[in-house]
XYZ file of C-alpha atoms in Angstrom:
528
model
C -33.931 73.170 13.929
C -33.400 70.573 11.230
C -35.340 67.047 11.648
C -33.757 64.076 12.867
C -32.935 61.669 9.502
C -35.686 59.293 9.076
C -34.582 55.674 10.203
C -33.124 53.499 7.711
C -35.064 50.653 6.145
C -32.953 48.090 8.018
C -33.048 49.767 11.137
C -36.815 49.358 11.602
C -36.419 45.570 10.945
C -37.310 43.354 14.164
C -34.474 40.807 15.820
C -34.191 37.692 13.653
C -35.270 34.527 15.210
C -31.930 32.580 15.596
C -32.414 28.450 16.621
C -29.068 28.620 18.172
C -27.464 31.142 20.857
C -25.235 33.427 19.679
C -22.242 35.082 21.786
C -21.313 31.614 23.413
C -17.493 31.895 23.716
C -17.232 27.500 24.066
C -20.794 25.485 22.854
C -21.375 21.979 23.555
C -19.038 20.102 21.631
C -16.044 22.834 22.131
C -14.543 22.319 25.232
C -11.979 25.309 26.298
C -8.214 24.563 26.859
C -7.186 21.964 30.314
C -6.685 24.179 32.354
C -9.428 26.553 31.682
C -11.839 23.932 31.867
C -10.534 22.603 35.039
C -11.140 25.823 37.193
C -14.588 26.574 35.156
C -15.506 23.232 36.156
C -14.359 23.774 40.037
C -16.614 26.893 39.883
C -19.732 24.797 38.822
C -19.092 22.445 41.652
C -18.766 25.166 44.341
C -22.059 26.322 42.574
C -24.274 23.469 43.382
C -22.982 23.081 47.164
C -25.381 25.795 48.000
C -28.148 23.442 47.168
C -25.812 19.770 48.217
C -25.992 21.758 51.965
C -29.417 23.583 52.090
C -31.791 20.463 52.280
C -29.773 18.088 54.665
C -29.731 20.993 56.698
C -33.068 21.083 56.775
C -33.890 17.949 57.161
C -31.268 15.801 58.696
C -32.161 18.076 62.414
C -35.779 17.000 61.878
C -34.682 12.734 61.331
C -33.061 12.971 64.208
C -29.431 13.416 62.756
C -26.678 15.258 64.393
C -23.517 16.731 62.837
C -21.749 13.577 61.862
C -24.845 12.669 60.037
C -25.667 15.865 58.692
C -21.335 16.025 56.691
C -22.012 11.732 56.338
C -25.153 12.839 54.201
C -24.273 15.912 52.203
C -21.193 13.623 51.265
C -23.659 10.672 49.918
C -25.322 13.612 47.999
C -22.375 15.008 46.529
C -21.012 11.746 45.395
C -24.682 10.521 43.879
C -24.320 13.755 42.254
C -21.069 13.401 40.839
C -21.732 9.845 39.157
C -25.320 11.038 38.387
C -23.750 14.549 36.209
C -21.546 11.670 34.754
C -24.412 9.422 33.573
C -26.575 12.434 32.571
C -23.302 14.144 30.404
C -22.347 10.682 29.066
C -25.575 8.806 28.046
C -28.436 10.826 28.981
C -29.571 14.138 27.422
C -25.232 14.507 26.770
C -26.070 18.286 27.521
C -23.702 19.950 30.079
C -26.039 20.018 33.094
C -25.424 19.084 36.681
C -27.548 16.462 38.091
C -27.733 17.215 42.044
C -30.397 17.530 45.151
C -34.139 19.083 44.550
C -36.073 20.806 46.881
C -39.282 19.451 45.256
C -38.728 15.839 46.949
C -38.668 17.648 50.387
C -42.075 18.033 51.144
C -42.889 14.185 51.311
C -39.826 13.779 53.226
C -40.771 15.527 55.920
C -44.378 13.570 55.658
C -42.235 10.965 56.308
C -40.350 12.312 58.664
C -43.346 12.924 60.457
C -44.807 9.753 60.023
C -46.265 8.071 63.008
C -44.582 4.992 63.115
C -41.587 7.173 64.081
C -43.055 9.526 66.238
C -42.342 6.897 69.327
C -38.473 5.844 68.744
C -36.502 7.931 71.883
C -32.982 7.521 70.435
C -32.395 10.287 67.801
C -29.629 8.015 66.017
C -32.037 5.074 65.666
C -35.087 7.404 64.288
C -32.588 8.988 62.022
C -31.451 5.365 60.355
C -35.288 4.133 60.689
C -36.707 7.279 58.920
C -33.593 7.325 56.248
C -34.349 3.880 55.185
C -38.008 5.063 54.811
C -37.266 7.950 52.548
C -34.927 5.451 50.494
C -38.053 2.974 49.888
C -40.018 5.640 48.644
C -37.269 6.418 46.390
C -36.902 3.177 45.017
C -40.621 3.417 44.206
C -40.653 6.673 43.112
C -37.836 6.104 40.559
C -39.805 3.985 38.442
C -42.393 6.216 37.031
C -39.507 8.433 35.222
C -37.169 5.029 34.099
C -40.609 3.695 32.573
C -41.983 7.180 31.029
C -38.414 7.964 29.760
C -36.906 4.779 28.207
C -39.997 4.053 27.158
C -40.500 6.485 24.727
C -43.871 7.494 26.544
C -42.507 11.287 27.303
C -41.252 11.467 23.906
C -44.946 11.904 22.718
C -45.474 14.375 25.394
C -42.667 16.796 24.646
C -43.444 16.084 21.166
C -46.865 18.608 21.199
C -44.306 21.119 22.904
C -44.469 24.837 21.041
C -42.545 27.440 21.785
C -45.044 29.406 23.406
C -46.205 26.344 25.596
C -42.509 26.328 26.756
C -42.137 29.911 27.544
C -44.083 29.523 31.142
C -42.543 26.184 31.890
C -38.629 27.423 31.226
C -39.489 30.870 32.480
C -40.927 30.014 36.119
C -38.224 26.992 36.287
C -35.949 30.056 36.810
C -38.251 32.893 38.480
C -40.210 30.325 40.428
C -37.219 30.149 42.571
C -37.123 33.817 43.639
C -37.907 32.457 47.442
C -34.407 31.165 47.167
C -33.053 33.899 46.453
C -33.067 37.947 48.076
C -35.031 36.375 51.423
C -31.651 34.333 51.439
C -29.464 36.709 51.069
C -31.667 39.103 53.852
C -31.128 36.427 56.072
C -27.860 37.801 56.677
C -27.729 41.157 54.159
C -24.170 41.962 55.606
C -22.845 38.785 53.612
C -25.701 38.223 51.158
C -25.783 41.366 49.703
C -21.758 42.300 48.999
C -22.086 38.899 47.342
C -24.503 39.936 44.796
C -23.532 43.623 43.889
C -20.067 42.391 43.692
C -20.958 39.323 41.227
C -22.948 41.713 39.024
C -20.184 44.280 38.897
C -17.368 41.270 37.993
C -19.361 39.705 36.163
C -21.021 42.566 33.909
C -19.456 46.034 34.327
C -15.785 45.270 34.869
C -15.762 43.270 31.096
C -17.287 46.079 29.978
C -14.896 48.744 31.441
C -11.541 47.064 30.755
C -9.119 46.869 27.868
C -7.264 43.304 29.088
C -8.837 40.228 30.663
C -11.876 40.947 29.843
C -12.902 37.127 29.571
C -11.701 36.638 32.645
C -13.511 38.632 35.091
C -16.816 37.348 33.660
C -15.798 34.101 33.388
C -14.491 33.375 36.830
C -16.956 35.929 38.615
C -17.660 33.499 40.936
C -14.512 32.151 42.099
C -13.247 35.975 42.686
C -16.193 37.477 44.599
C -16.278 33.851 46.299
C -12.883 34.203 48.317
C -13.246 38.222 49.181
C -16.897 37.884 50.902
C -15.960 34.404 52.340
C -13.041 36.486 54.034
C -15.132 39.740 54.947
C -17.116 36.822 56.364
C -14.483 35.331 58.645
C -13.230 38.583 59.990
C -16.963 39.625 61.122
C -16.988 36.304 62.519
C -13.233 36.525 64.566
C -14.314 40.051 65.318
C -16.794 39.267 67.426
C -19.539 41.051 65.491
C -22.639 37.862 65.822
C -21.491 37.762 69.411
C -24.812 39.037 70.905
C -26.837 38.093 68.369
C -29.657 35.437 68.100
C -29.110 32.082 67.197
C -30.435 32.289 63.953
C -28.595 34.910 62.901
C -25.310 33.102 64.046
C -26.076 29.740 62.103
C -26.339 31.790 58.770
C -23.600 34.935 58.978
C -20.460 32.976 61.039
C -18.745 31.182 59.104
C -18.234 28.518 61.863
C -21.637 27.688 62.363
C -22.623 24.322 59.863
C -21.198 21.988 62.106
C -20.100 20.536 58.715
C -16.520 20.523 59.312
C -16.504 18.910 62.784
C -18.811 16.404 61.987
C -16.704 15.174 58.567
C -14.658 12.479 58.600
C -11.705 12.826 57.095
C -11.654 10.444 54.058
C -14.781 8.117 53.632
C -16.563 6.421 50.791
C -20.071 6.147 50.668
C -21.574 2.825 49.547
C -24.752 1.608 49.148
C -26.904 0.451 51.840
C -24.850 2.369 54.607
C -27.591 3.232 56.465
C -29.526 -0.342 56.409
C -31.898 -1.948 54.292
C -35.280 0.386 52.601
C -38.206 -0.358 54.404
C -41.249 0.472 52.126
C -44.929 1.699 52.869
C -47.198 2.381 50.066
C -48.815 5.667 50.776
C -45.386 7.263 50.910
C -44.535 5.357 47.951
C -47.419 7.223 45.883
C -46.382 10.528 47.277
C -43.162 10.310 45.926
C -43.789 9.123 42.697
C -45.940 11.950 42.339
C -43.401 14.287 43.450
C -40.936 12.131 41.258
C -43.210 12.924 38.091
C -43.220 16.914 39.295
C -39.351 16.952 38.885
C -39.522 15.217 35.581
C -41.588 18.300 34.332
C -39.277 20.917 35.504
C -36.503 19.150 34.199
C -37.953 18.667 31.113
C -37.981 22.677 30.912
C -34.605 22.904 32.377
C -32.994 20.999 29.589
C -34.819 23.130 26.762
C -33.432 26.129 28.765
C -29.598 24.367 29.267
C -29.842 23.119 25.465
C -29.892 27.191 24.471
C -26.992 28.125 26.666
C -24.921 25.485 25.428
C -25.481 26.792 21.896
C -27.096 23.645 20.392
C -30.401 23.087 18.582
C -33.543 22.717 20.329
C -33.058 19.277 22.091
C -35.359 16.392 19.794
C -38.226 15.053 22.343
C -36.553 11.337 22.210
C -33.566 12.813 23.226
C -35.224 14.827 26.461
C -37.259 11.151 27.104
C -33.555 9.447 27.489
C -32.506 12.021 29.785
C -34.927 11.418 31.892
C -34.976 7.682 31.603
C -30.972 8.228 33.235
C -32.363 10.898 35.574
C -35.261 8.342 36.811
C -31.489 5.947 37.209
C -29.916 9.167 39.446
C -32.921 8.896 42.040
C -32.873 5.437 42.114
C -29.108 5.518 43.168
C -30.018 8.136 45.500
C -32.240 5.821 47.487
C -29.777 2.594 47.359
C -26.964 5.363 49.054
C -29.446 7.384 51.189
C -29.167 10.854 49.881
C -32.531 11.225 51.304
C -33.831 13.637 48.391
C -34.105 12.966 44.481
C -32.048 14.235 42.007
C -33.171 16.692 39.153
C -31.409 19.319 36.747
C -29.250 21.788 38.801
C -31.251 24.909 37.696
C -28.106 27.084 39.138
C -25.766 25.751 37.140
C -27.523 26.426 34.303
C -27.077 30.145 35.310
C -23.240 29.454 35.513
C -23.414 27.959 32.136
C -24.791 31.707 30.949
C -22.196 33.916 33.084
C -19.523 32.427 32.220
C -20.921 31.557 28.139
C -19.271 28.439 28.114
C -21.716 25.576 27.542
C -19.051 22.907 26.887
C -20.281 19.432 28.298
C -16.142 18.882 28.740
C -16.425 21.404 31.890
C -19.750 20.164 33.891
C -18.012 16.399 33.628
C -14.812 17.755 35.131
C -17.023 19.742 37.879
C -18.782 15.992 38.293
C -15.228 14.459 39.116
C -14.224 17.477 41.969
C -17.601 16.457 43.353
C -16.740 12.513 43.616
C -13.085 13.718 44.854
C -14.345 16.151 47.645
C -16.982 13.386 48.907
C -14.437 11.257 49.617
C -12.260 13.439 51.080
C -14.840 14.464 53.677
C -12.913 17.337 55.223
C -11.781 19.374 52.363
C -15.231 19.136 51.066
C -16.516 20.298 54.181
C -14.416 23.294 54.064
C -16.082 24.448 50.603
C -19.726 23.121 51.621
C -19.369 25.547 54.971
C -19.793 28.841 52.927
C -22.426 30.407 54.566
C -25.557 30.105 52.783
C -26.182 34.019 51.834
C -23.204 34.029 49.747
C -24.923 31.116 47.766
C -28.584 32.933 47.939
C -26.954 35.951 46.550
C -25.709 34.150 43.542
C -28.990 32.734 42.871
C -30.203 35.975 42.321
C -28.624 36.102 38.711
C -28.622 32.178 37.990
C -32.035 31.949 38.479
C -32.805 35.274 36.600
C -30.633 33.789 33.451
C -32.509 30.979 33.385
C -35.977 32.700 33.560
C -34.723 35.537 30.888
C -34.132 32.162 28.414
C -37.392 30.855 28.932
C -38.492 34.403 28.092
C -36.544 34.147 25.027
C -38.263 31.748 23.348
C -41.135 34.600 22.309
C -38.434 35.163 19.443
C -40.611 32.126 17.571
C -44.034 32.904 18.485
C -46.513 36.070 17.155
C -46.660 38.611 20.055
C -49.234 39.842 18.120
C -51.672 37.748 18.876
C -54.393 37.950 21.137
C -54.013 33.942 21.834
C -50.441 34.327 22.262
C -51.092 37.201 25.033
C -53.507 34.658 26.781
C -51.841 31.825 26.945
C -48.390 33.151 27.746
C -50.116 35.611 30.481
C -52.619 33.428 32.123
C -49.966 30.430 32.275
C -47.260 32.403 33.937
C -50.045 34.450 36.402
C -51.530 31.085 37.344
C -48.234 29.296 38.005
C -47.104 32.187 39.876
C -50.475 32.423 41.897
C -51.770 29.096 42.495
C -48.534 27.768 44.099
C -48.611 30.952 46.331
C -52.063 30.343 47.705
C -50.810 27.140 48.423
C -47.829 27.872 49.840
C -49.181 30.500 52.133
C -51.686 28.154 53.052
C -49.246 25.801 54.185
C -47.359 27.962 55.964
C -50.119 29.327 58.253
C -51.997 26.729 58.897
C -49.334 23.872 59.380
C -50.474 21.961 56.627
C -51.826 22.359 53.113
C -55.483 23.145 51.822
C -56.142 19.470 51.455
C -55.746 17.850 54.374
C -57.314 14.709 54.924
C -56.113 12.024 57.433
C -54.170 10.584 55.097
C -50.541 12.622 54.839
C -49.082 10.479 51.643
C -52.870 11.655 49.986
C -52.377 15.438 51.036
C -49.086 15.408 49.356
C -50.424 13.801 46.085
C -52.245 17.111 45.622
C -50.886 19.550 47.870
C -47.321 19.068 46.242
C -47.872 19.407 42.528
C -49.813 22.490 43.174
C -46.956 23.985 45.077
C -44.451 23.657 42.238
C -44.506 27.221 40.106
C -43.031 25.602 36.633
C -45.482 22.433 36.957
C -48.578 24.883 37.120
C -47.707 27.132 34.597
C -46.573 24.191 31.783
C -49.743 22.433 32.808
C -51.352 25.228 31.742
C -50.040 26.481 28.697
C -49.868 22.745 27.889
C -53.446 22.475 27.626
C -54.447 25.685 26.046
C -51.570 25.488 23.672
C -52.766 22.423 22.416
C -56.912 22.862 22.636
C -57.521 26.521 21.530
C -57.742 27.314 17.666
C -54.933 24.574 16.795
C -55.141 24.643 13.376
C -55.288 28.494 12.734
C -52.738 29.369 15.342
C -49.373 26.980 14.028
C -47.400 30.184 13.263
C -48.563 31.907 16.066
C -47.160 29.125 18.654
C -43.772 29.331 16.811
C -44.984 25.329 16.516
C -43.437 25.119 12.733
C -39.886 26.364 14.019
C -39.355 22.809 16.194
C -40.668 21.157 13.758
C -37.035 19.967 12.352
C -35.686 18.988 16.052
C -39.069 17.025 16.832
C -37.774 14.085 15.277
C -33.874 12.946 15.853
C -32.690 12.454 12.524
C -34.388 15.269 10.735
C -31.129 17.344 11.353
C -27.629 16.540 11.093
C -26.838 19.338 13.929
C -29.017 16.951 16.398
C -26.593 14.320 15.617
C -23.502 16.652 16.459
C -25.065 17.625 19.541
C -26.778 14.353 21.207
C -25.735 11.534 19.471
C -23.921 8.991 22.565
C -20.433 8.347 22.522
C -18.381 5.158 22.120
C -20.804 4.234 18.343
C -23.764 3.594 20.833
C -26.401 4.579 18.635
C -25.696 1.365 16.494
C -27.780 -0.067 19.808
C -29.626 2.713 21.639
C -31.030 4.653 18.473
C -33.093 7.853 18.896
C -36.105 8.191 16.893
């Protein structure tokens, strides 16, 4: 039997590096046709109502809300969001990332939820409005530290001893740190979750692959088809009579009838600021949330490297990250004049959307901003969308979050994966920001509280919340090895010479194209 013919010479050659994303059908500055954009930018605001519902269902209950204030706050949240994608889009990082709730600010919520001062108000409504105006005080506080460190300049100098290698843990577990969110969501009602998810993946990646016509479209809209037929399949379970038996719990996530969102909206209603009364402010709280404020401002750090690849631009110049969160540290101080009750931070799931569907155009998330300021308002119809049951949304984040872990991944292209350093610090980085925040976590949720627990609840969070956060461990880590062990030897190896054009704004003209503001701003806001 003859040999197999040996490989050709350019066969055996490795993957080159590439400093921009290939395959992206629109990039930043190319938005797609009207209408196009238009219904890509309705599917990134159905997107990020999994999260918009999620934590005022959590914690509304627990402040001593009911329905009306549950829709009245998911409302405040989607507008702050909408003005806040605007501001980010606009003048802030300008890359095409939606700026909405974070389930990092919800731990020191609920320490203020659970404050004492509250503990002996009787009428629900009244500790609702005296525990919201809490959480907005600590907001106020908290929004500082990211307005200073950003428009300063300060977290320019941070981002600035970024490699790529030190960025592969902190991109990486701002996707895969997530995985709580998403297959224990979807088991919480597998009938729903799980059609969701096998039918996204098969839209999304086998059906382009299969057919001759359309094939754009079924990977480009994935969402809003699979949306409609499980929402459906949904509703007739629910009609049927098929959760008629069944616990609670499993009611309030399979029937589609169950958020109390709809009954509880009003039908058209602007939120303002100051609705719920003035901030009242207590300084412990005030320090927990400002660390938890400086937590987000690390993982969205990492999300914008990881958004600034999907969009198909350069690697995004560290004054240019710094203004973005300047304007993000501006979102969560909005937040707390409206009462959202949580901070704002980069919608990691959207930045999954942005990779389905390969369109990063900035055109499309600032159309998806204005549907979110149009369906606050009209409370109703945007309680109609925001009543999806939640597995349908956990069974999405199963490939959003993946995308955005595989692009943290994808820096390795730059570094030497040869390299015995390289192995260490990428390994131990992502092993210790997986496994720290678990023994933390699992801490928590036996015991009631977290392994430091002292008498003081604003001090337990100041430690106990950092250490919970999977992409804040791991860049901490890699941080500080990255930039203590064998510097000087290991440039190459750290893929550190590759940035080394983006690290300052003007060093490429492609940085301009990308993130230079609109309207001649730069004459008065220049990036350095």
């Amino acid at each position: 039997m003859a040999a197999a013919p040996p490989p050709k010479a350019d066969e055996l050659q490795p993957h080159p590096p590439k400093e921009q994303l290939a395959g992206v059908s629109f990039c930043i500055t190319s938005p797609p046709p009207w209408p196009e954009a238009i219904i890509l930018g309705f599917q990134h605001f159905i997107v990020m109502l999994g999260t918009t519902v999620i934590i005022p269902s959590a914690l509304v209950p627990q402040m001593g809300g009911g329905n009306e204030e549950k829709a009245r706050v998911v409302q405040t949240i989607l507008f702050v969001a909408g003005i806040n994608t605007l501001l980010q889009t606009f003048f802030g990082t300008r890359l095409p990332v939606v700026m909405g709730g974070s389930y990092i600010f919800v731990a020191p919520t609920i320490s203020i939820i659970l404050a004492g001062r509250y503990s002996n108000e009787a009428d629900p409504r009244e500790k609702f409005l005296r525990t919201m105006r809490g959480t907005q005080g600590a907001l106020i506080i908290a929004s500082t530290i990211q307005i200073i460190l950003g428009f300063s300049g300060l977290w320019r100098n941070v981002v600035k001893l970024l490699s790529p290698l030190s960025a592969v843990p902190l991109v990486s577990l701002v996707g895969f740190g997530l995985y709580e969110l998403g297959f224990p969501g979807v088991a919480k009602c597998v009938e729903i979750g799980l059609p969701e998810l096998i039918l996204l993946v098969v839209f999304s990646q086998y059906l382009p692959q299969v057919l001759h016509f359309g094939k754009d479209i079924f990977g480009r809209f994935g969402v809003l088809f699979t949306i409609p037929i499980v929402w459906l399949y949904a509703y007739i379970l629910t009609i049927g009579g098929a959760y008629k038996n069944s616990p609670p719990k499993t009611q309030v996530h399979c029937r589609v009838d169950r958020s109390g969102l709809m009954s509880g909206a009003p039908w058209i209603s602007v939120p303002y600021p100051f609705q719920w009364g003035a901030p009242t402010f207590d300084a412990g709280e005030a320090f927990a949330m400002m660390t938890t404020s400086f937590i987000a401002l690390v993982e969205s750090t990492g999300a914008f490297i990881g958004a600034s690849r999907y969009a198909s631009a350069t690697m995004i110049p560290p004054s240019i990250i710094s203004r973005g969160i300047g304007w993000q540290g501006i979102g969560i101080l909005l937040d707390s004049f409206f009462g959202t009750a949580n901070g704002t931070s980069v919608s990691v799931e959207n930045i999954g959307l942005l990779a389905l569907t390969r369109v990063g155009s900035r055109r499309v998330v600032q159309i998806s901003a204005g549907f979110m300021i149009f369906f606050s308002v009209l409370g109703k119809f945007g309680a109609l969308f925001a009543s999806i049951p939640l597995p349908i949304f956990a069974g999405m984040y199963c490939l959003f979050f993946a995308y955005v872990g595989g692009v943290g991944l994808s820096f390795l292209q730059f570094c030497n994966l040869n390299s015995f350093r390289t192995k260490f610090i990428m390994g131990f980085a992502i092993f210790m920001g997986l496994s720290v925040p678990q023994y933390f976590n699992e801490y928590t949720a036996v015991a009631g509280y977290g392994p430091v627990h002292t008498g003081a609840r604003w001090f337990n969070d100041m430690i106990n919340v950092p250490f919970s956060s999977k992409p804040f461990v791991a860049g901490l880590v890699a941080y500080v090895l990255d930039n203590t062990l064998q510097v000087k030897d290991a440039r190459k190896d750290r893929g550190y010479h590759w940035w080394d054009k983006f690290r300052s704004y003007k060093k490429d003209a492609r940085s301009t194209e990308f993130y230079s503001l609109p309207f001649n701003l730069n004459k008065f806001f220049p990036s350095v």
